Short mmCIF file of C-alpha atoms in Angstrom, two decimals:
data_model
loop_
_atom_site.label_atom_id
_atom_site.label_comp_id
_atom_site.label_asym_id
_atom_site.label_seq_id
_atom_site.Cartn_x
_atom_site.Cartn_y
_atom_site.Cartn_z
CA UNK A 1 13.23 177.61 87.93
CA UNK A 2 9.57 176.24 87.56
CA UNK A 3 7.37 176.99 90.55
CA UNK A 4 5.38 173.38 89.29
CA UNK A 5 8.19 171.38 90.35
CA UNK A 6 8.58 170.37 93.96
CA UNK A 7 9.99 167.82 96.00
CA UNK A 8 8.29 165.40 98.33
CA UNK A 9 9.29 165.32 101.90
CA UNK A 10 7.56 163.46 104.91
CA UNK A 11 7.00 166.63 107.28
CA UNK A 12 9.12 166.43 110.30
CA UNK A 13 11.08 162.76 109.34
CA UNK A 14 14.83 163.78 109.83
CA UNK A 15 16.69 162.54 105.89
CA UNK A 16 20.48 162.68 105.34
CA UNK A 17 21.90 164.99 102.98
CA UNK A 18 22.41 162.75 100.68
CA UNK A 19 18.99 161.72 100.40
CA UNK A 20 18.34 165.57 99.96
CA UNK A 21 20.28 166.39 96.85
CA UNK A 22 18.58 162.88 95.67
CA UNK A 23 15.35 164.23 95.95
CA UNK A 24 16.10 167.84 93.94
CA UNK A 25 17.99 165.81 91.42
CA UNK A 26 14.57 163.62 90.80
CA UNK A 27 12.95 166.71 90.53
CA UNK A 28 14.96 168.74 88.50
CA UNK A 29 15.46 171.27 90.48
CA UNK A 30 19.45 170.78 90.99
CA UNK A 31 20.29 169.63 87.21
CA UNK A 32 19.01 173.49 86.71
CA UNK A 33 21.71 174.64 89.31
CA UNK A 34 24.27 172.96 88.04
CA UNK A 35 23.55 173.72 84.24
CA UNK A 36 23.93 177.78 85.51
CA UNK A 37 26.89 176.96 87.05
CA UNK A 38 28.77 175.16 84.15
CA UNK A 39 27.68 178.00 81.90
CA UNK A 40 28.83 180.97 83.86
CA UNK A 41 25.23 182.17 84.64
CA UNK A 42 25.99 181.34 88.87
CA UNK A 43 28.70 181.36 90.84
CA UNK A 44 28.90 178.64 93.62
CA UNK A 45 30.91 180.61 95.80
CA UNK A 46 32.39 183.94 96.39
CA UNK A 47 30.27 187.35 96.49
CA UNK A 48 26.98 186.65 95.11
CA UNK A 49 27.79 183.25 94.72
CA UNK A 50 24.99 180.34 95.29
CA UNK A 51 26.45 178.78 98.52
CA UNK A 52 26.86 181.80 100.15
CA UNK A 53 23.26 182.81 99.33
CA UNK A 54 22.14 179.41 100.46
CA UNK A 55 24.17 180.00 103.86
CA UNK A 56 22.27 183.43 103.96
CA UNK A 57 18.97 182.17 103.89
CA UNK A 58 19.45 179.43 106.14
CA UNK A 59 20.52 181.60 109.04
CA UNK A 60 18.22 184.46 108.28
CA UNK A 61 15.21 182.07 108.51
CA UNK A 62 17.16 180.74 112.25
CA UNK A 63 17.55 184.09 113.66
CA UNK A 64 14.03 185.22 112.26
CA UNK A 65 12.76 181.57 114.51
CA UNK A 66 14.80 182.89 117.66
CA UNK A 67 13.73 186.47 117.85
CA UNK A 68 10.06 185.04 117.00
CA UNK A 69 10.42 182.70 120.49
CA UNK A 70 12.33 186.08 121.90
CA UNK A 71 8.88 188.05 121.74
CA UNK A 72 6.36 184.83 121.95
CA UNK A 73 4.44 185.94 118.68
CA UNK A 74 4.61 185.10 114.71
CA UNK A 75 5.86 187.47 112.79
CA UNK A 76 2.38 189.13 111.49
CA UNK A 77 0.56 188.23 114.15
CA UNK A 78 -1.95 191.25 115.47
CA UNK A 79 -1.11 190.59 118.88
CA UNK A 80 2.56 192.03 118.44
CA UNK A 81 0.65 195.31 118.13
CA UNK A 82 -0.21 195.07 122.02
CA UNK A 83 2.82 193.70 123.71
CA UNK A 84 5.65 196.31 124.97
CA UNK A 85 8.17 194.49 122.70
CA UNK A 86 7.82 194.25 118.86
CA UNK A 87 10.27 193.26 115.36
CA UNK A 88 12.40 196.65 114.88
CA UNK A 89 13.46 196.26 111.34
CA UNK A 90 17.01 194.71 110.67
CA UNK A 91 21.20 195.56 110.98
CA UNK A 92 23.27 194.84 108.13
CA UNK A 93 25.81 192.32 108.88
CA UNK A 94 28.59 190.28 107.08
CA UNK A 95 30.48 187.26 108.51
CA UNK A 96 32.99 185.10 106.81
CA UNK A 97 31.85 181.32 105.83
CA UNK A 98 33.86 178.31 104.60
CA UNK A 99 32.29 179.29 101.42
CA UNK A 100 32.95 182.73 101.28
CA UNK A 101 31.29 186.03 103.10
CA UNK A 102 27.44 186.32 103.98
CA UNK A 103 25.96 189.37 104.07
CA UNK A 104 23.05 188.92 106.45
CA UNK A 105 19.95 190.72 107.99
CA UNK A 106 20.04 190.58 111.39
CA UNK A 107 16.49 191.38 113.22
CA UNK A 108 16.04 193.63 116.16
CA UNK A 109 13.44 194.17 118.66
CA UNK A 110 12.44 197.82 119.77
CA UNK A 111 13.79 197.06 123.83
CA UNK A 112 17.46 195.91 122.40
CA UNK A 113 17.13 193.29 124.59
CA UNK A 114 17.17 190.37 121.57
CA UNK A 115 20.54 188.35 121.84
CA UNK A 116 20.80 185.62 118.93
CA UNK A 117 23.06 182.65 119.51
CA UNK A 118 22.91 181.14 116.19
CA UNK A 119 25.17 184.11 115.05
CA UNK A 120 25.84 186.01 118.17
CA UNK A 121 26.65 189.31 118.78
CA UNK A 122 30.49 190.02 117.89
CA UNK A 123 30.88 186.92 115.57
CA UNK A 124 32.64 187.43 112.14
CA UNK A 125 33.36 183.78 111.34
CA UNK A 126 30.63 181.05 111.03
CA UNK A 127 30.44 177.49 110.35
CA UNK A 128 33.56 175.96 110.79
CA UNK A 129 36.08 178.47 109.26
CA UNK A 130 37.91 179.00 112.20
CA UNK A 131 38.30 174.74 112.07
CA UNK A 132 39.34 175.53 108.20
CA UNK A 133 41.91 177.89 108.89
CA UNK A 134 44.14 175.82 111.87
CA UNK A 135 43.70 172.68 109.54
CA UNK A 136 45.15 174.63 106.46
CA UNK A 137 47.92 175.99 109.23
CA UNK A 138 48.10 172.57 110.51
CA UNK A 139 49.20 171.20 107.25
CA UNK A 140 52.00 173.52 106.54
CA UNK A 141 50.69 176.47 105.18
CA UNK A 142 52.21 179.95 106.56
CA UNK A 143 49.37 182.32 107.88
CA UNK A 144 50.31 184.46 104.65
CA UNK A 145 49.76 181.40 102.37
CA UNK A 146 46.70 180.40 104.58
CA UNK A 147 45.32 184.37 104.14
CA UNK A 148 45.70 184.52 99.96
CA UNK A 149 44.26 181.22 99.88
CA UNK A 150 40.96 181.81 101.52
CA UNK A 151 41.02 185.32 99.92
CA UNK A 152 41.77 183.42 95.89
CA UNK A 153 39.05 180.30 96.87
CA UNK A 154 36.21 181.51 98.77
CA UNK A 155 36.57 185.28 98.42
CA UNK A 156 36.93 185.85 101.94
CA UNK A 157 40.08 188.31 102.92
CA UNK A 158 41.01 188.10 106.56
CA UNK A 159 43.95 189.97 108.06
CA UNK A 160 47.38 188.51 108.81
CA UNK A 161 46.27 189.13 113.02
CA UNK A 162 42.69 187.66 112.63
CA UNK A 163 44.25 184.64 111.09
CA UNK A 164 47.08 184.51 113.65
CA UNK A 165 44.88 185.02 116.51
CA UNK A 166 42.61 181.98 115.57
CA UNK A 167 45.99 179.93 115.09
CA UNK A 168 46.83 180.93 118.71
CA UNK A 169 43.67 179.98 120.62
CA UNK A 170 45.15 176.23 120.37
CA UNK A 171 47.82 177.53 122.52
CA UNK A 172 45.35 176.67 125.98
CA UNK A 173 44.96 173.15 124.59
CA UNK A 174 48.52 172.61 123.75
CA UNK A 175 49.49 173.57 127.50
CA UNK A 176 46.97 170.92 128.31
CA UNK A 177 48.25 168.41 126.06
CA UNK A 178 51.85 168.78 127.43
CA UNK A 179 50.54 168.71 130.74
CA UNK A 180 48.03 165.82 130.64
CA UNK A 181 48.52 162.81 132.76
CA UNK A 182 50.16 159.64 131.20
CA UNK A 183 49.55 155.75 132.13
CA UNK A 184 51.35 154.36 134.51
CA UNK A 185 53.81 151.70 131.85
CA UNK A 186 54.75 152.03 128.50
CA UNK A 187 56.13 148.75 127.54
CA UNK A 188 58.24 150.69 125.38
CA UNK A 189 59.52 154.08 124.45
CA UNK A 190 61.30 155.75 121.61
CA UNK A 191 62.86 159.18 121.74
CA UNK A 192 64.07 161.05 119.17
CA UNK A 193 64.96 165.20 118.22
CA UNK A 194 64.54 166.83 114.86
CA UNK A 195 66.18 170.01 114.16
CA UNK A 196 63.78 173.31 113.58
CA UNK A 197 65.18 176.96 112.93
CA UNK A 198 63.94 179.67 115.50
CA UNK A 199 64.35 183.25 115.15
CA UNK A 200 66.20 184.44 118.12
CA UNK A 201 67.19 187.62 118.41
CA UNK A 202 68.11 189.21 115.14
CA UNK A 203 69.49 185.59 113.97
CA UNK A 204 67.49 182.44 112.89
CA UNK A 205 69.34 179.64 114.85
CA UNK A 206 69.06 175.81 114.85
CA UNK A 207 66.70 174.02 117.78
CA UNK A 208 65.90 170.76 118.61
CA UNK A 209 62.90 169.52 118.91
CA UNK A 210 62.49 166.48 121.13
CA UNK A 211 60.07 164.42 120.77
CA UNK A 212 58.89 160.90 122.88
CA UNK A 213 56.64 158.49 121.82
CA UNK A 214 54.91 155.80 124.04
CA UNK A 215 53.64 152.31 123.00
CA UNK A 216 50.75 151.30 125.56
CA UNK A 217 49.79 147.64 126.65
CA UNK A 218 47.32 147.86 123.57
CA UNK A 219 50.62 148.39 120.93
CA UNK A 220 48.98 151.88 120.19
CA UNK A 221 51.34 154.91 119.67
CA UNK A 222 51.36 158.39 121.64
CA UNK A 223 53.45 161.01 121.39
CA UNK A 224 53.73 162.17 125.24
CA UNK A 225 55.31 165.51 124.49
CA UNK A 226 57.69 168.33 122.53
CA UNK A 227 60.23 170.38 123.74
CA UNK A 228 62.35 172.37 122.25
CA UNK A 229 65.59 173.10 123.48
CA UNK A 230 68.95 174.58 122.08
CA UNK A 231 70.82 171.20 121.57
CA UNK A 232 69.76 167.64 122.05
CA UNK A 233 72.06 166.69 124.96
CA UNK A 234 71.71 163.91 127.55
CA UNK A 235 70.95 166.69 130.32
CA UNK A 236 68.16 168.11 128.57
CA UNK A 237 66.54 164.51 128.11
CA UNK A 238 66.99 163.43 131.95
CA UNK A 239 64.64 166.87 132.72
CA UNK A 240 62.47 165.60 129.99
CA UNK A 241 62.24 161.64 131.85
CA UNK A 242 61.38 163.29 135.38
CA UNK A 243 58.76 165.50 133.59
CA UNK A 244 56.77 162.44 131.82
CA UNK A 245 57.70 160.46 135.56
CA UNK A 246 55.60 163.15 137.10
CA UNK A 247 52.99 162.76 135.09
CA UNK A 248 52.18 159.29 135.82
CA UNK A 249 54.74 157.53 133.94
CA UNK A 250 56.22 154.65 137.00
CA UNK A 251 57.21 152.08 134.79
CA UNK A 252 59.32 151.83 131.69
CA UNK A 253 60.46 147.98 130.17
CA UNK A 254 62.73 149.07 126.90
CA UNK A 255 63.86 152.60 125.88
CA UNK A 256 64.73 152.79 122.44
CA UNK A 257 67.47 155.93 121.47
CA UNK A 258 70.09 156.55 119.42
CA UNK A 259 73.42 156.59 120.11
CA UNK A 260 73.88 159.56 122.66
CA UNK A 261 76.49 159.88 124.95
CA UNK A 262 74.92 159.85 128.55
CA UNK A 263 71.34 159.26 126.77
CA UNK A 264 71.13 155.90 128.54
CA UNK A 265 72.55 156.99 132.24
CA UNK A 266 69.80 159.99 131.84
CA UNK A 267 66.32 157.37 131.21
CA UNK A 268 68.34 154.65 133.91
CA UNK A 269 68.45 157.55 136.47
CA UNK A 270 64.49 158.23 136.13
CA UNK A 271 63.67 154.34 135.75
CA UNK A 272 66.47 151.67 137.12
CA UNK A 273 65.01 148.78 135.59
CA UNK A 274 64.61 149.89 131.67
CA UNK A 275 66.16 148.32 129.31
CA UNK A 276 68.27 150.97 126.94
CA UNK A 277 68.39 149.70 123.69
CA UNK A 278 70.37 151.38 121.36
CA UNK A 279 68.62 152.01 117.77
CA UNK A 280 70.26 149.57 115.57
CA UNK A 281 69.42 151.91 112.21
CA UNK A 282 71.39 154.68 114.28
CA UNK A 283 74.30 152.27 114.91
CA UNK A 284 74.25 151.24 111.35
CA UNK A 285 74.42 154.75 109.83
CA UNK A 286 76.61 155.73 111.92
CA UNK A 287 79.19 153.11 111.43
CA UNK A 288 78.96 153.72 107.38
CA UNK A 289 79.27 157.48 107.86
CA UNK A 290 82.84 157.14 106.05
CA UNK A 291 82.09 154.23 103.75
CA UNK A 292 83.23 154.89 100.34
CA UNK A 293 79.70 154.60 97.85
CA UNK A 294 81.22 151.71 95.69
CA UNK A 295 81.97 149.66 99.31
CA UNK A 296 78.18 149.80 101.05
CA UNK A 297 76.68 147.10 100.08
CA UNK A 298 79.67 145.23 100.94
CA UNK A 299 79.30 146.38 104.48
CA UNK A 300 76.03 146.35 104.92
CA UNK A 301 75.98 142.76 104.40
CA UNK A 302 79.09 142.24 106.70
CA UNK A 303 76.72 143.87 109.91
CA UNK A 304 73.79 142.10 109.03
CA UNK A 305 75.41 138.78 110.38
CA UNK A 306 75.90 141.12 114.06
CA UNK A 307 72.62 142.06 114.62
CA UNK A 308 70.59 139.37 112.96
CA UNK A 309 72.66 136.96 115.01
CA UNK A 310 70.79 134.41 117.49
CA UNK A 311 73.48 135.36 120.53
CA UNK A 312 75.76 137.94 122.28
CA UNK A 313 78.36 135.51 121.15
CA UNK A 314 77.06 134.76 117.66
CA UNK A 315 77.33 138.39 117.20
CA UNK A 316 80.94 139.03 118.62
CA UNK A 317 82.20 136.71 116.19
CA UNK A 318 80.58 138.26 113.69
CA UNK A 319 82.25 141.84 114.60
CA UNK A 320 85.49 140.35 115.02
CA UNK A 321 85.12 138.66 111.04
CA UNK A 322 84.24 141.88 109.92
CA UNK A 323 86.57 143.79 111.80
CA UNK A 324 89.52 141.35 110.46
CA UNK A 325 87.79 141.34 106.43
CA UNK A 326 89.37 143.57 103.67
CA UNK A 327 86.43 146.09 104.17
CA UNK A 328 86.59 146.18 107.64
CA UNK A 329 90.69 147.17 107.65
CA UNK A 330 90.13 149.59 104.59
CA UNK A 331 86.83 151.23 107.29
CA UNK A 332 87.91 150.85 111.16
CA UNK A 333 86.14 154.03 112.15
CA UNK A 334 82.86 151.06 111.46
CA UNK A 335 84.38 148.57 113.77
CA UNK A 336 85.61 151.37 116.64
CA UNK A 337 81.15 152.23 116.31
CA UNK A 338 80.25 148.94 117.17
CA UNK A 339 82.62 148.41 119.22
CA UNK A 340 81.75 151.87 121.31
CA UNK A 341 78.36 150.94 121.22
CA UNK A 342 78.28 147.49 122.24
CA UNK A 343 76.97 147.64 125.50
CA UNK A 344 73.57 149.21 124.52
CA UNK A 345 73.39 147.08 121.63
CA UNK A 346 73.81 143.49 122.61
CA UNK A 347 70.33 143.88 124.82
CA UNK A 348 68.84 143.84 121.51
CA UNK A 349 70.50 140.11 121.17
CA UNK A 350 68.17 138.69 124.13
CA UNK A 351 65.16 139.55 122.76
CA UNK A 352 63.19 136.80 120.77
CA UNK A 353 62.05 138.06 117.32
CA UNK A 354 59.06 139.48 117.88
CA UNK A 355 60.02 141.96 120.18
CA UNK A 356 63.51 142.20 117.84
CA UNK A 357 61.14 143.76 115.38
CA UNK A 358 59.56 146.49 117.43
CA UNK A 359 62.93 147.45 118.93
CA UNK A 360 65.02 147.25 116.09
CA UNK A 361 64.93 150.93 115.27
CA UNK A 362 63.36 154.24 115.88
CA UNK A 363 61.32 154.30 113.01
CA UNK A 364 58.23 154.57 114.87
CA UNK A 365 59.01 158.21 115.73
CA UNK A 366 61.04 158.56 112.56
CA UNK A 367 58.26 158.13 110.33
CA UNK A 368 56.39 160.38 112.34
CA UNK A 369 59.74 163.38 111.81
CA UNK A 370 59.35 162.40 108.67
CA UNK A 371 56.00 163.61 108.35
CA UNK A 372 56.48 166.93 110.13
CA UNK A 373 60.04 167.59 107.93
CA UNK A 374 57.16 167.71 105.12
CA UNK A 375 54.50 170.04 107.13
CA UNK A 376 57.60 172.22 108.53
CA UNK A 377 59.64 172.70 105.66
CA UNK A 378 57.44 175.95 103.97
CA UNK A 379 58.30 177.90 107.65
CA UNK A 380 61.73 178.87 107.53
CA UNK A 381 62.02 179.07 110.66
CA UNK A 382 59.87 179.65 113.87
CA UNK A 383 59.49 183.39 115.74
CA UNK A 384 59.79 181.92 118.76
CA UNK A 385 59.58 178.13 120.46
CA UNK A 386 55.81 178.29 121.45
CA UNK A 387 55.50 178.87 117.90
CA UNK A 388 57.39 175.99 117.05
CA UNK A 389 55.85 174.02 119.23
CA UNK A 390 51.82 174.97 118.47
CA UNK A 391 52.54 173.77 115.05
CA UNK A 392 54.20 170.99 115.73
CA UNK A 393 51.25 169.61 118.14
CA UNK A 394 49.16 170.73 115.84
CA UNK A 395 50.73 168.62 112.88
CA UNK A 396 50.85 165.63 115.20
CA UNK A 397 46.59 165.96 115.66
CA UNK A 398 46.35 166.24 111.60
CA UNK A 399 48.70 162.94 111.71
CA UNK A 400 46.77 161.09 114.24
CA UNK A 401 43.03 162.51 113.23
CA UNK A 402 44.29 160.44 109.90
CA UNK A 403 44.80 157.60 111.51
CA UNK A 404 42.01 157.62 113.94
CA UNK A 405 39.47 157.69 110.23
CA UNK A 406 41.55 154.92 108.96
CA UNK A 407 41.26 152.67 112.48
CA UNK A 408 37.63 153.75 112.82
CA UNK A 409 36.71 152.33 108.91
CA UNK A 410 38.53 149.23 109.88
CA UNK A 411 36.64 148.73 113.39
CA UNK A 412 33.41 149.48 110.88
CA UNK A 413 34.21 146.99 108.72
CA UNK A 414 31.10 144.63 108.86
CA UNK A 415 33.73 141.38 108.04
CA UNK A 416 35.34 142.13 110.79
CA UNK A 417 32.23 141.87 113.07
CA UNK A 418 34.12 139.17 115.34
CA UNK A 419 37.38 140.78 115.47
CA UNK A 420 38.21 140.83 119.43
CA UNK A 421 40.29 144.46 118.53
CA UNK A 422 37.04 145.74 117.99
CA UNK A 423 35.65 148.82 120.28
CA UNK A 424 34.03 152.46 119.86
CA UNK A 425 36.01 154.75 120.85
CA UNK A 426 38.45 156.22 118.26
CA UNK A 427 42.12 155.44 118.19
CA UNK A 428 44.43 158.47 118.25
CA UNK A 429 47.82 156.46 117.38
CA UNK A 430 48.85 154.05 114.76
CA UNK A 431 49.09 150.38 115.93
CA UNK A 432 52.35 148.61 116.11
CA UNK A 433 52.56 145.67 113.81
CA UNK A 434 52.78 141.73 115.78
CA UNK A 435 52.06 143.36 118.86
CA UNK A 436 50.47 140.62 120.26
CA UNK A 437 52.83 138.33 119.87
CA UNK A 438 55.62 140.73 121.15
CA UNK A 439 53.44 141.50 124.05
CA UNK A 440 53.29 137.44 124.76
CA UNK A 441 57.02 138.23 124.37
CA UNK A 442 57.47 140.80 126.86
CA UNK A 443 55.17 139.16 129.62
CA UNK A 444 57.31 135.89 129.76
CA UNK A 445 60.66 138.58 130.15
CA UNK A 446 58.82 140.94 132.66
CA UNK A 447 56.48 138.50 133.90
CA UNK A 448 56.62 140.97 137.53
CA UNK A 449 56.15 144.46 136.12
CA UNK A 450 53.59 143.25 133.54
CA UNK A 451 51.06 141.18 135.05
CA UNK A 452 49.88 143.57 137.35
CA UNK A 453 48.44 145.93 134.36
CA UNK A 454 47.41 143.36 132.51
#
């Protein structure tokens, strides 16, 4: 490159990066770079590769500034010729980057007694890989996957236990996270299993994975937990109520499950006064389990008239016209489903719309299975639960880290300067749609248990 060129910078006034690569571009410096790279001349990453070399002199000029404040003199400087502790030459060193490995200098002192911290003593991963690696892990990939890939993109080969052992130091904060202290109410509460494989024993075996997810007074989403148990059962769930109870939980207003036997009786015996609303989508499936292709649409629009009606009433005379119709006779397994699960379904018929809408279904945390179906699929299946589990809460993070960038650009959004939803903090949940007004809703319903948080 010519040694004429340079590039102007203010001394000590802080620039963005993007106001770096500006300046080299105006001065020619990184149209040079780039033309090496598109011809072959220069690698960008990998061994030898322009990144990594960058990443090398970078830290080599840090730990050169530490041990220089370590000893109190420049390096040069005649007065290092008269104090006890002087430079001592250099140890050869390579760490692994997110661009590949760096094969670094690091500086001694004659006492030993030099410790850097900008890569300390032990380190063999720098800037951010580790982050890289439980993202990658995060978002599906196996640890075998995850090792090839870093091995094919940035040159970097770590072992099948290195990569497994930076997987596992989530494990503390998942303990945490399953542990943490909850709000007092959720206005409402879906819950929900999906079924994972887990090795047990010399046999891969199907688990459930239960999973509940809170809407707070602001209509923001939180899962509260995972467990994973053998088979979703009503039992299981009660344990899993008195677990989120003692973590803060008092006050449930609407429970929203599918059709479970004993499901209800298990939320009602943690909180009297919920409301257990059956999941209408659940109800609906299951009561065209046995319909014949050519006959659905027929019978879907036969139980839209029950649950779109505007009472308890409205909606028994709908299931009795249905249940008497030519579609209805040739299908009575649909009529005995409705007619099973009529109890926890006609609470669903006092609700006013907007609160119809949010309780309608468990698609709130169905969406959300959805998404892990995708992440977990690649597994096969788990070696053991805590596996199962780590990846799971670690999928859920990805989900919500997603959602927090989306919130945060639409809190940023200078035309929405005046919007009262507005606040700093970042939003770990996806917001339920006509909250507001279902929350106006709910507080004329539950005018007692509300007010008091509100």
């Amino acid at each position: 490159m010519n040694g004429a060129r340079s590039v102007d910078v203010i001394a000590d006034e802080p620039i963005s990066g993007a106001d770096a690569v500006e300046q080299l571009r105006a001065a020619g410096v990184l149209d040079e770079v780039l033309a090496k790279i598109d011809t072959g001349q220069l690698q960008l990453t990998g061994q030898g590769g322009f990144l990594p070399e960058m990443v090398k002199a970078v830290l080599e000029r840090g730990l050169s500034a530490e041990l220089t404040e370590h000893l109190g003199y420049e390096k040069g400087d005649p007065i290092g010729r008269e104090l006890p502790n002087a430079r001592n030459g250099y140890t050869p060193k390579t760490v692994a980057s997110e661009v590949g490995d760096v094969r670094l200098a690091i500086p001694r002192d004659r006492e030993g007694s030099f410790t850097p911290t900008l890569v300390p003593k032990g380190s063999r991963r720098i800037g951010g890989l580790d982050d890289m690696i439980v993202s990658l892990y995060a978002g599906g990939m196996t640890i075998r996957d995850i090792e090839h890939h870093l091995a094919s993109t940035i040159g970097t080969e770590l072992s099948h236990e290195t990569i497994s052992k930076i997987t596992d130091a989530v494990l503390e904060e998942v303990i945490w996270w399953q542990k943490r202290p909850l709000e007092e109410l959720y206005p409402i509460l879906y819950m929900d299993a999906l079924t994972i494989k887990v090795r047990d024993g010399h046999h891969v075996k199907n688990r459930s994975a239960h999973i509940a997810v809170g809407v707070d007074l602001d209509g923001i989403r939180h899962v509260l937990g995972i467990w994973v148990q053998a088979h979703e059962g009503a039992k299981f769930w009660a344990g899993v109520c008195a677990e989120l109870a003692n973590r803060g939980v008092k006050d449930i207003l609407i429970a929203c499950v599918d059709g479970l036997t004993g499901f209800a009786e298990a939320i009602e015996a943690t909180w009297p006064h919920v409301t257990v609303q059956t999941c209408v989508v659940h109800l609906i499936r299951n009561s065209m389990r046995f319909v014949a292709y050519g006959d659905r649409k027929k019978v879907a629009a036969a139980l839209k008239f029950i649950y779109t009606a505007p009472t308890v009433e409205a909606a028994a005379d709908a299931l009795d016209e249905f249940a008497n119709s030519t579609v209805g006779q040739k299908y009575p397994t649909a009529v005995i489903a409705w007619r099973n699960a009529w109890e926890r379904f006609i609470p669903f018929l006092a609700f006013p719309p907007e609160v119809r809408r949010i309780v309608y279904t468990t698609n709130a945390i169905e969406s959300l299975n959805y998404q892990l179906r995708k992440i977990i699929k690649n597994r096969g299946h788990f070696p053991n639960d805590q596996a199962a589990v780590k990846l799971l809460w670690l999928a859920i993070c990805n989900i919500e880290d997603k959602r927090a960038r989306e919130r945060q650009k639409y809190l940023d959004d200078p035309l929405r300067e005046g919007d009262r939803s507005r606040h700093n903090r970042l939003v770990e949940g996806a917001r339920t749609n006509g909250w507001k007004q279902a929350l106006g809703a709910l507080t004329l319903i539950y005018p007692e248990r509300l007010n008091p948080y509100l």
